[in-house]
Short mmCIF file of C-alpha atoms in Angstrom, two decimals:
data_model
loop_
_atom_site.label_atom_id
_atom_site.label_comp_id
_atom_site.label_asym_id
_atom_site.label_seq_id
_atom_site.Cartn_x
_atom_site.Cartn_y
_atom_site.Cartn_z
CA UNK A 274 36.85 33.55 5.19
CA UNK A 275 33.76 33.32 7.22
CA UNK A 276 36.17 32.27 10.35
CA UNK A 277 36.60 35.31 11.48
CA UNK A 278 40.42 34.08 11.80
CA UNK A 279 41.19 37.05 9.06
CA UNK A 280 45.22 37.23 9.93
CA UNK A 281 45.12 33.66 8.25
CA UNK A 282 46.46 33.00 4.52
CA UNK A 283 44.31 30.84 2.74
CA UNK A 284 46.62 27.89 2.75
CA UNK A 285 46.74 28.31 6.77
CA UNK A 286 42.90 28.43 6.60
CA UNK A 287 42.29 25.13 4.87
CA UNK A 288 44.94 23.35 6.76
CA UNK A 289 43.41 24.49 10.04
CA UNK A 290 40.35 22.85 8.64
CA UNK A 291 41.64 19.84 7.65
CA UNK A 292 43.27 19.13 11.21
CA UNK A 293 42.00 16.27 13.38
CA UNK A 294 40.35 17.18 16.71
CA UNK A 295 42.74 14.40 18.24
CA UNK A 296 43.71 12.73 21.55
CA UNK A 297 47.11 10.85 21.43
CA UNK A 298 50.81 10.90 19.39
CA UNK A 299 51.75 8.81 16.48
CA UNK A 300 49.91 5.72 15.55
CA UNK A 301 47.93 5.97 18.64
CA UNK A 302 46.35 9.20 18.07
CA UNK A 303 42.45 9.50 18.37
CA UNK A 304 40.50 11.34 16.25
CA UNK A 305 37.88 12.34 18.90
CA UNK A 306 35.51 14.94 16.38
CA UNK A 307 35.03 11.70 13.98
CA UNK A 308 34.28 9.36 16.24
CA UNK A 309 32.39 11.60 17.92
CA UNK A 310 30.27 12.22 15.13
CA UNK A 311 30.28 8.70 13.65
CA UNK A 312 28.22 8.33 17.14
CA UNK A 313 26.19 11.04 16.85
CA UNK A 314 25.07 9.99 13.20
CA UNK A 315 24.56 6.35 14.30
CA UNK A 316 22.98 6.95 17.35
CA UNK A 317 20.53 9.51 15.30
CA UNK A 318 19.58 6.69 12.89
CA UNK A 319 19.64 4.04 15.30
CA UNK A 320 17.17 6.10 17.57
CA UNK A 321 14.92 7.33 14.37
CA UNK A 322 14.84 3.08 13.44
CA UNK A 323 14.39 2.07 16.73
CA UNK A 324 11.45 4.06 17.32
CA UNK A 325 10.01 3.22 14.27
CA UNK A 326 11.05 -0.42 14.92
CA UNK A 327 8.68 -0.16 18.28
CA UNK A 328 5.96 1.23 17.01
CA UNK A 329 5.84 -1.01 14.29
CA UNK A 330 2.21 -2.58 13.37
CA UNK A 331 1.00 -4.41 10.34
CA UNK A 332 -2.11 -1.78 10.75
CA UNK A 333 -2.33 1.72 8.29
CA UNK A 334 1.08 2.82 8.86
CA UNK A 335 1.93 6.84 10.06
CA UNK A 336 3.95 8.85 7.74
CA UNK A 337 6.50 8.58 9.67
CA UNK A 338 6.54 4.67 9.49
CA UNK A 339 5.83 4.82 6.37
CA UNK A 340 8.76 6.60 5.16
CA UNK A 341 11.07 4.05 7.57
CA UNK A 342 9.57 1.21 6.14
CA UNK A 343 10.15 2.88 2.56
CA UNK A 344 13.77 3.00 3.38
CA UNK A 345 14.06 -0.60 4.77
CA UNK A 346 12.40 -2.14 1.93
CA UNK A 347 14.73 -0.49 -0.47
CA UNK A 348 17.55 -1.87 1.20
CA UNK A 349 16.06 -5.28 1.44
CA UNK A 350 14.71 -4.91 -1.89
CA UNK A 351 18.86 -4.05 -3.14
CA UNK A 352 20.18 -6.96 -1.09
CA UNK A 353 17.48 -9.41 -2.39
CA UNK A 354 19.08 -8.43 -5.92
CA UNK A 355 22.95 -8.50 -5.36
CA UNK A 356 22.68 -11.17 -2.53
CA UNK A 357 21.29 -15.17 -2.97
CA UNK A 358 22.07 -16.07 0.82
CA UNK A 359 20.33 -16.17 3.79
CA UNK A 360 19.48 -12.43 4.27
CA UNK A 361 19.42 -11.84 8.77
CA UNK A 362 22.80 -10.33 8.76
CA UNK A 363 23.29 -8.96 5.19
CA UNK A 364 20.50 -6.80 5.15
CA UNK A 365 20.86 -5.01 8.55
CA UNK A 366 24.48 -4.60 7.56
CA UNK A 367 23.38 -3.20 4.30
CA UNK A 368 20.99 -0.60 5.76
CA UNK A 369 23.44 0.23 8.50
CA UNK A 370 26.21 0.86 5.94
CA UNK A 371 23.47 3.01 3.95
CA UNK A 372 22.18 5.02 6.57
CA UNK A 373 25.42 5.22 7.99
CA UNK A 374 27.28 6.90 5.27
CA UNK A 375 24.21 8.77 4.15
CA UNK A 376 24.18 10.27 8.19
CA UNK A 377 28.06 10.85 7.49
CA UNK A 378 28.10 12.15 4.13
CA UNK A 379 24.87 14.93 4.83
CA UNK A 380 27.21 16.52 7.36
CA UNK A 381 29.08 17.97 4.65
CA UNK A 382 26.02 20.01 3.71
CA UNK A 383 26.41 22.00 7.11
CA UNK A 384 28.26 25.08 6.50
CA UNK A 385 32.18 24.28 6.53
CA UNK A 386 32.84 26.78 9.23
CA UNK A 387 29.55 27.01 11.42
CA UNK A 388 30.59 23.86 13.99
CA UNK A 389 34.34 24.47 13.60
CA UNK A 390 33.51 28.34 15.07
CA UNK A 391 30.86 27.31 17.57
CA UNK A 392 33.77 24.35 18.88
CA UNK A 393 36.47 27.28 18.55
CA UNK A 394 34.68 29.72 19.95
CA UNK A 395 32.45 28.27 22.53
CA UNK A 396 34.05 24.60 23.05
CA UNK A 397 37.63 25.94 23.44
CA UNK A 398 38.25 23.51 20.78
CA UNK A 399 41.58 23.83 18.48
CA UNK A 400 40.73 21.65 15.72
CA UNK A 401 37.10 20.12 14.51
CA UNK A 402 36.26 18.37 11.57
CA UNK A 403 33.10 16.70 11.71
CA UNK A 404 32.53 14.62 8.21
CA UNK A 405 33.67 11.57 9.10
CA UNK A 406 33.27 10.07 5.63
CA UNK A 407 36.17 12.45 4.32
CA UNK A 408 38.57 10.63 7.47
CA UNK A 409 40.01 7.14 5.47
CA UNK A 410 39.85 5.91 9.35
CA UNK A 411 35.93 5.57 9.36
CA UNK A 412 35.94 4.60 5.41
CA UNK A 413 38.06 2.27 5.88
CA UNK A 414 36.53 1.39 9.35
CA UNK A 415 33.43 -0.09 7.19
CA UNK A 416 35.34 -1.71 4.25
CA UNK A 417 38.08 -3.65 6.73
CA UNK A 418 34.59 -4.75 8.21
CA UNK A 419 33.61 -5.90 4.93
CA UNK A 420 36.76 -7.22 4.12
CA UNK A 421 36.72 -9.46 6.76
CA UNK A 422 33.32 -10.41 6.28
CA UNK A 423 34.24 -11.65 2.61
CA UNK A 424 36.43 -13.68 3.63
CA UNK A 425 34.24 -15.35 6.77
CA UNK A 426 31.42 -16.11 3.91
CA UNK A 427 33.73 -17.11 1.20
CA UNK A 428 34.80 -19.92 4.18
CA UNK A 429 30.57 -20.36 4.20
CA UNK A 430 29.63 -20.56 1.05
CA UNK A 431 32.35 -22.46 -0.60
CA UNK A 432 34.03 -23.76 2.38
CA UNK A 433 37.76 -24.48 2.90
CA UNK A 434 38.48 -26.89 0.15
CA UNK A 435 36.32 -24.85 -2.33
CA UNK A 436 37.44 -20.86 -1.13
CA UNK A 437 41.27 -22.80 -1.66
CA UNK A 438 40.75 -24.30 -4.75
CA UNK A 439 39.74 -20.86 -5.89
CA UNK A 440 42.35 -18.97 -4.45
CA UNK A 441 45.14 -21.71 -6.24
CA UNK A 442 42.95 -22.31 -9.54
CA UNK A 443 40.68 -19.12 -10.56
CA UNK A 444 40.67 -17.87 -13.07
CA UNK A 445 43.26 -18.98 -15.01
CA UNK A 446 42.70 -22.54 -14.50
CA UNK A 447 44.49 -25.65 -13.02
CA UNK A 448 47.64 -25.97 -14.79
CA UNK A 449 50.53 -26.37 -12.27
CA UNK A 450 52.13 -23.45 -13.79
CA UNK A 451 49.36 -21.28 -13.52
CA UNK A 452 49.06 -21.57 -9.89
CA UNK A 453 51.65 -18.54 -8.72
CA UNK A 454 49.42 -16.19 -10.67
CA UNK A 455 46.04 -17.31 -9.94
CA UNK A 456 47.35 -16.86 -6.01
CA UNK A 457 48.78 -13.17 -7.05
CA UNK A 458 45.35 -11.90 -9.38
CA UNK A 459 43.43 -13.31 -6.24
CA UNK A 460 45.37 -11.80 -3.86
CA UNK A 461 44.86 -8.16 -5.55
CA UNK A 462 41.39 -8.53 -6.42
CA UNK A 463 40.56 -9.35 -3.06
CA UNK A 464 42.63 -6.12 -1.67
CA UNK A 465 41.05 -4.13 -4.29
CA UNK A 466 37.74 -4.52 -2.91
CA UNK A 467 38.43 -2.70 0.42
CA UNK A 468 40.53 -0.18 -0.89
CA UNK A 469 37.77 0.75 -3.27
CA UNK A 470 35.06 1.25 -1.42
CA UNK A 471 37.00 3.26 1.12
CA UNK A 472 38.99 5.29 -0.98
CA UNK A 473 35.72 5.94 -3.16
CA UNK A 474 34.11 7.16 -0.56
CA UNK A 475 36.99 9.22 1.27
CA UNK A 476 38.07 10.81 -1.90
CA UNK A 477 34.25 11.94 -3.00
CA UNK A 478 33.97 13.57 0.57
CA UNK A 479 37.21 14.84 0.98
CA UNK A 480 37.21 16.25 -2.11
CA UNK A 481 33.66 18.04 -1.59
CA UNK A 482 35.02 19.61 1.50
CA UNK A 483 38.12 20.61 0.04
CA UNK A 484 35.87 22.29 -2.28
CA UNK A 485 33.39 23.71 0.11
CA UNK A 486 36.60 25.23 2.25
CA UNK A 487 37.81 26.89 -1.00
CA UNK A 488 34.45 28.80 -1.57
CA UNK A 489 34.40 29.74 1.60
CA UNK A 490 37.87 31.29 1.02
CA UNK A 491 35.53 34.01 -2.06
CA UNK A 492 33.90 37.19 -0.20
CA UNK A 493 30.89 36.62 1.49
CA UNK A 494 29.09 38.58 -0.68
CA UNK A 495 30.00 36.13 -3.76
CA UNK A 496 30.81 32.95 -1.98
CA UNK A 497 27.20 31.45 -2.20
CA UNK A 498 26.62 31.63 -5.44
CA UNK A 499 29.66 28.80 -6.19
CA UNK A 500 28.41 27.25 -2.77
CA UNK A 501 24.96 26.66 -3.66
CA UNK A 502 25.82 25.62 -6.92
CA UNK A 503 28.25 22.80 -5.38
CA UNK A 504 25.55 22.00 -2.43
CA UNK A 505 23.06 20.75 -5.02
CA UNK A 506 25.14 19.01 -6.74
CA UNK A 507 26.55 17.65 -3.76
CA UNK A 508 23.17 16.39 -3.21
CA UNK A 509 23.38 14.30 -5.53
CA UNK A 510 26.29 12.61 -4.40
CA UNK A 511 25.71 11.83 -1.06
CA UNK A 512 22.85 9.25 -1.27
CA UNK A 513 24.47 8.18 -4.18
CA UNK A 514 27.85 7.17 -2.72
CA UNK A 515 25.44 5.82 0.08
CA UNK A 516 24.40 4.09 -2.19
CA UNK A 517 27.69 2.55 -4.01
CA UNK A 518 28.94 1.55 -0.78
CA UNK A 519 26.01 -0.60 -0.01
CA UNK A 520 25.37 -2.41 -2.79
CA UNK A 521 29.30 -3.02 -3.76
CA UNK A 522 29.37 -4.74 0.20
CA UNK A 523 26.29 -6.84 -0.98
CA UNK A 524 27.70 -7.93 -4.55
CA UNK A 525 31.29 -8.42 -2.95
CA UNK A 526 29.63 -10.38 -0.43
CA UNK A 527 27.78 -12.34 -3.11
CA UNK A 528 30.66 -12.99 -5.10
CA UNK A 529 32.65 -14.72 -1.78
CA UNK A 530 29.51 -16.68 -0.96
CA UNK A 531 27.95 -18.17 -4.03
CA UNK A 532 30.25 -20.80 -5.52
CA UNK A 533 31.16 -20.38 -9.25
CA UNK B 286 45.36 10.72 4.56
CA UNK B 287 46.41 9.55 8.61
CA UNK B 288 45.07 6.38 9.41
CA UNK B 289 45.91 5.50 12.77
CA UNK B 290 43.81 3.72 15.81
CA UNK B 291 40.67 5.64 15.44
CA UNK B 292 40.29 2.85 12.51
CA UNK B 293 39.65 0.43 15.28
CA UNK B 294 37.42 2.45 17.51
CA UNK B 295 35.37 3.22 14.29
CA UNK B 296 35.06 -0.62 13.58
CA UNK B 297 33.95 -0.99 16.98
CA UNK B 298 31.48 1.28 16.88
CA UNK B 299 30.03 0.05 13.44
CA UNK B 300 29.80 -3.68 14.65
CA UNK B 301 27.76 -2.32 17.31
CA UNK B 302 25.54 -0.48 15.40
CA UNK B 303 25.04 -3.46 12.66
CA UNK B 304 24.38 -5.57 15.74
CA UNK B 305 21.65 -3.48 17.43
CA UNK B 306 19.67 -2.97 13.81
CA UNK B 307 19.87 -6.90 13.49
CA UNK B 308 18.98 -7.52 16.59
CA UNK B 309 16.28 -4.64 17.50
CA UNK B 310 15.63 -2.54 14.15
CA UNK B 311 15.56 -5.28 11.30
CA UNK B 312 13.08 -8.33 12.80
CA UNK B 313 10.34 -6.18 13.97
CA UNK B 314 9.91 -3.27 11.03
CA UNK B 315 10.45 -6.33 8.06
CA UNK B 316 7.80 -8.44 10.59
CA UNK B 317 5.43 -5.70 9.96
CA UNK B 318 5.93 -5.10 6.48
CA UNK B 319 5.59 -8.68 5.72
CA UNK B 320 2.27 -9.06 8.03
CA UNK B 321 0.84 -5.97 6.11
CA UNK B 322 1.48 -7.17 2.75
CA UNK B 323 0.01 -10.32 4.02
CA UNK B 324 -3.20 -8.47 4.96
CA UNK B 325 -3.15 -6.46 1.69
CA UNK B 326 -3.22 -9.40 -0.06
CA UNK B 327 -5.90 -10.99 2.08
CA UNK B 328 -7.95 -8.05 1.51
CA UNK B 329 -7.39 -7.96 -2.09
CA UNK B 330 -8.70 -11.60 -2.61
CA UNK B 331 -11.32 -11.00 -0.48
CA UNK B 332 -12.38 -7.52 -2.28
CA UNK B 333 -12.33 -10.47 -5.80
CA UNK B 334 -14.49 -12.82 -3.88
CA UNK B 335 -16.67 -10.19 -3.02
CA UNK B 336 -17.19 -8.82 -6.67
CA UNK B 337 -17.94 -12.83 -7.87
CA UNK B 338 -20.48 -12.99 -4.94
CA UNK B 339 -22.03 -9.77 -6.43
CA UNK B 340 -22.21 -10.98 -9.89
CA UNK B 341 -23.35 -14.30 -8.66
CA UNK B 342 -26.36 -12.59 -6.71
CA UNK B 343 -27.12 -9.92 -9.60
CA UNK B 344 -27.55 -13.03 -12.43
CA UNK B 345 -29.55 -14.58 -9.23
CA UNK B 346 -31.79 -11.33 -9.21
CA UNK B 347 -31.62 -11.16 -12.76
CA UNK B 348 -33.07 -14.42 -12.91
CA UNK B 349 -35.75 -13.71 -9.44
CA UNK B 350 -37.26 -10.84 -11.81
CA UNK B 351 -37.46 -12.91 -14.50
CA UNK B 352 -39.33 -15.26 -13.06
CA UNK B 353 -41.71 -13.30 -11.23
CA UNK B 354 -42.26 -11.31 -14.43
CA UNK B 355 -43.66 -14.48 -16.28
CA UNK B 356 -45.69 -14.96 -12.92
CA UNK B 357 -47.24 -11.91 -13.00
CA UNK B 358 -47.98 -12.05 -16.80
CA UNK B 359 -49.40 -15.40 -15.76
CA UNK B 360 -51.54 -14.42 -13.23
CA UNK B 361 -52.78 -11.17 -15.16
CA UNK B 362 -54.28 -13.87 -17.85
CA UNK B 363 -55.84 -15.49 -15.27
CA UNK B 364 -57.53 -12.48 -13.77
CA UNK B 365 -58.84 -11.02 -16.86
CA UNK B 366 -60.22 -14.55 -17.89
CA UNK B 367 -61.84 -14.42 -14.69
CA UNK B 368 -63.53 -11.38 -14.83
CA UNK B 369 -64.78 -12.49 -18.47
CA UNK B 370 -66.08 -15.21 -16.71
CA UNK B 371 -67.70 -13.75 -13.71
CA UNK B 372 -68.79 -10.84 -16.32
CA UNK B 373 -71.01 -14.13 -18.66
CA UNK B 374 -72.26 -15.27 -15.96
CA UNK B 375 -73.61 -12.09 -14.92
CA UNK B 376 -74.77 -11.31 -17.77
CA UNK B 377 -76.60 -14.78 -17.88
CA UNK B 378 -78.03 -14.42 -14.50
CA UNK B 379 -79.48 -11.03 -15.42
CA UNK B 380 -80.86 -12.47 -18.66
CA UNK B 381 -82.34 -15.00 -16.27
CA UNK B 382 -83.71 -12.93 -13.68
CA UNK B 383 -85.53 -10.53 -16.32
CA UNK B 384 -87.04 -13.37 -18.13
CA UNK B 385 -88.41 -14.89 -14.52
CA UNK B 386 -89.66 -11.06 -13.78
CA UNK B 387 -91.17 -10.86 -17.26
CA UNK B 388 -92.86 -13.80 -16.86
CA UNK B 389 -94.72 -13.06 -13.21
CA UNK B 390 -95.70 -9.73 -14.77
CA UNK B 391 -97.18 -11.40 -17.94
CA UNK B 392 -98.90 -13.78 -15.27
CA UNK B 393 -100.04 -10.82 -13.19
CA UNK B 394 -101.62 -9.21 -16.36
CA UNK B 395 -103.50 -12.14 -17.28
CA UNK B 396 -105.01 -12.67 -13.96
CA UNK B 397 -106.18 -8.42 -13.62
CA UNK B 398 -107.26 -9.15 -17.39
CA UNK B 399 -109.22 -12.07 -16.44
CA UNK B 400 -110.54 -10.47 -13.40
CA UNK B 401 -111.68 -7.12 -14.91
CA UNK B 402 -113.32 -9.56 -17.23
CA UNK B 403 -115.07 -11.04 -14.95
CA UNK B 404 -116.10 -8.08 -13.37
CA UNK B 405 -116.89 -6.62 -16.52
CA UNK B 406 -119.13 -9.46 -17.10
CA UNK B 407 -120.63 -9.17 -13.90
CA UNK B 408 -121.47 -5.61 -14.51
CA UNK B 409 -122.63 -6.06 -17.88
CA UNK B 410 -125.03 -8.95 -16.94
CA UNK B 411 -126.21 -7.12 -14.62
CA UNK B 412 -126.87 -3.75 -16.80
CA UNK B 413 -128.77 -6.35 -19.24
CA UNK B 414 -130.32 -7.63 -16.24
CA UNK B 415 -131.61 -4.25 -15.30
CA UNK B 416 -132.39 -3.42 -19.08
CA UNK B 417 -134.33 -6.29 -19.52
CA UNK B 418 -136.06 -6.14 -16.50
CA UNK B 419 -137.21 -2.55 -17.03
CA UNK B 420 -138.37 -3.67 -20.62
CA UNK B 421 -140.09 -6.79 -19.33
CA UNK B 422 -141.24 -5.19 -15.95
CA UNK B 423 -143.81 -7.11 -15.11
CA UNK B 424 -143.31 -10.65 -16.87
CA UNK B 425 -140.17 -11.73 -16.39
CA UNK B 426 -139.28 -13.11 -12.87
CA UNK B 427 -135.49 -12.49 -11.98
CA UNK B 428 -135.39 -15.65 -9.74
CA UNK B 429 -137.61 -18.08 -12.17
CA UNK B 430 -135.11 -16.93 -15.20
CA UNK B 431 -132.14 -16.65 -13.62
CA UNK B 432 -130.65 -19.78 -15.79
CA UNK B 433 -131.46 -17.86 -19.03
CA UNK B 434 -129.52 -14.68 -17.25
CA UNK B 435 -126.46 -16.57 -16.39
CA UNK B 436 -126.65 -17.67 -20.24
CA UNK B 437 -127.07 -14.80 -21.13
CA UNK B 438 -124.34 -13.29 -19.21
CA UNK B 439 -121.62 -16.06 -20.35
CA UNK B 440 -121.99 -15.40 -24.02
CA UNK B 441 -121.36 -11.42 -23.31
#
């Protein structure tokens, strides 16, 4: 209990951790520390991308282009795969997602109590959590996004009569009968796809920092040799659910556009 | 596990990321990488082109040395039958000259030969001359037998 809060029980502890840094009652609440860091994140890889973006030449690229350009190409090189569409949205959504979640997910890697004390202590702030990948409102943020986005390019790719025909006659076929459960395996498989990416997500993250909150609860003097331990493997994770997210938006995508 | 309206604020905020990358991240880095990869490539063909050239212009050297190789050879012959040549005819012209030299100096000895002879004559007709003359003092008349002298003289 690095917190300094030492009157706290451990199950006070986490739950202190866990609370929102929030604006508002109810439905309406705000959770400022998320959003604020889902900014911070974006605005960090939007600003590292940008300037690479400016400086871009087709001369002997920097290292530091070079390493940009390594990441875009990756992503373009992913989407090329999973995705046989025209590409100028797709792919900046794809890296966006990517970089995105990646920005999110390293956050966890910072030391659970080091911005919680410095808002607490500094800020005058009750209540900070700053991974916004373990809050289901920015997970889900991105796969309502996506979710809506399936069904705009199901309407393009297939178009009306086609994405309906599907939705009354896939995959069981056309028999009359048929119909009431084609609409109902449809229905679920196409709610499945949001929920899964943002509960993948969430849950990973959460998870971590549940786990990162409980080491912290061990005596300094023992507490990093668990934490370490989880950190690496933790860096494992994070591109890697990067990752997942990314390329399950492009093959969903896919899957609404192409026509089967 | 609260969702609530920071769900829409966070979809707000991601459509506004995804549209500045599209609009001012994606174009220009993928403009670049294509435009390099374009250049790499251009490069590479020309870097093949280059290496044909240079095997077209070694076979062309190849063939250059070849050829001035046989010219050379050629020309050698030519100068070493020359200088046999010029070599005979030297050879003839000094066989030539010596024969010409040998000749005015067989010439030359004839003529002193024939002119010491003469001399010799001379001298010895006129030793008889004197012989006689001292033997036939008084009778014999050097003018009024000077027919039988030069006789005399011609047979010596």
């Amino acid at each position: 209990m690095a917190s300094g809060a030492d009157k706290q029980t451990p199950s006070e502890y986490v739950s202190h951790h866990l609370e929102h840094l929030s604006v508002g009652e109810g439905f309406y609440t705000v959770h400022v520390d998320t959003l604020f860091f889902t900014w911070l994140c974006g605005l960090l890889f939007l600003g590292v991308f940008w300037t690479a973006a400016r400086r871009a030449t087709a001369d002997v690229p920097g290292k530091f282009q070079a390493f940009i350009e390594l990441v875009v190409e990756f992503v373009d090189d992913s989407v090329k795969e999973g995705f046989h569409g025209p590409r100028g949205f797709i792919a900046p959504l794809a890296l966006t997602i990517f970089m995105l979640v990646l920005f999110w997910n390293l956050l966890d890697i910072i030391p659970v109590d080091l911005i919680p004390i410095f808002a607490h202590d500094v800020l005058h702030l009750e209540y900070m959590r700053i991974v916004p990948s373990a809050d289901v409102n920015a997970t889900f943020s991105l796969s309502l996004t996506v979710f809506v986005l399936i069904i705009i390019y199901s309407f393009k790719g297939k178009g009306a009569k086609g994405y309906l025909q599907e939705w009354l006659f896939h995959p069981f076929g056309k028999f009359p009968l048929l119909v009431p459960f084609n609409i109902l395996l449809n229905f679920v498989e196409l709610l499945a796809k949001p929920l899964s990416l943002a509960l993948r997500l969430f849950g990973n993250l959460y998870a971590a920092e549940l786990i990162f909150m409980l080491i912290a609860l061990l005596p300094f003097y023992l507490n990093w040799i668990p934490g370490s331990i989880w950190a690496v493997y933790h860096i494992l994770v994070i591109p890697l659910q990067a990752f997942i997210f990314m390329t399950l938006t492009v093959v969903y995508l896919n899957l609404a556009y192409e026509k089967h | 596990m609260d969702p609530n309206i920071s769900l829409f604020g966070q979809m707000i905020t991601f459509l506004i990321f995804v549209f500045v990358v599209m609009k001012f991240v994606w174009p220009p880095l993928m403009e670049a990488v294509e435009e390099r990869r374009k250049k790499i490539a251009d490069g590479l063909a020309a870097a093949e082109r280059g290496q044909q050239d240079l095997a077209k212009a070694e076979s062309r050297v190849e063939e250059l040395i070849t050829d001035a190789r046989g010219q050379a050879a050629e020309i050698l012959d030519q100068a070493r039958a020359r200088a046999n040549e010029i070599i005979a005819e030297g050879k003839a012209e000094g066989q030539r000259e010596r024969d010409r030299q040998l000749l005015a100096a067989r010439a030359e000895i004839e003529q002193e030969t024939n002119s010491a002879r003469e001399e010799l004559r001379n001298q010895v007709s006129a030793v008889a001359l004197a012989g006689a003359e001292k033997i036939l003092k008084r009778e014999i008349d050097a003018t009024s037998h000077e027919a039988l002298l030069a006789d005399m003289a011609q047979q010596i």
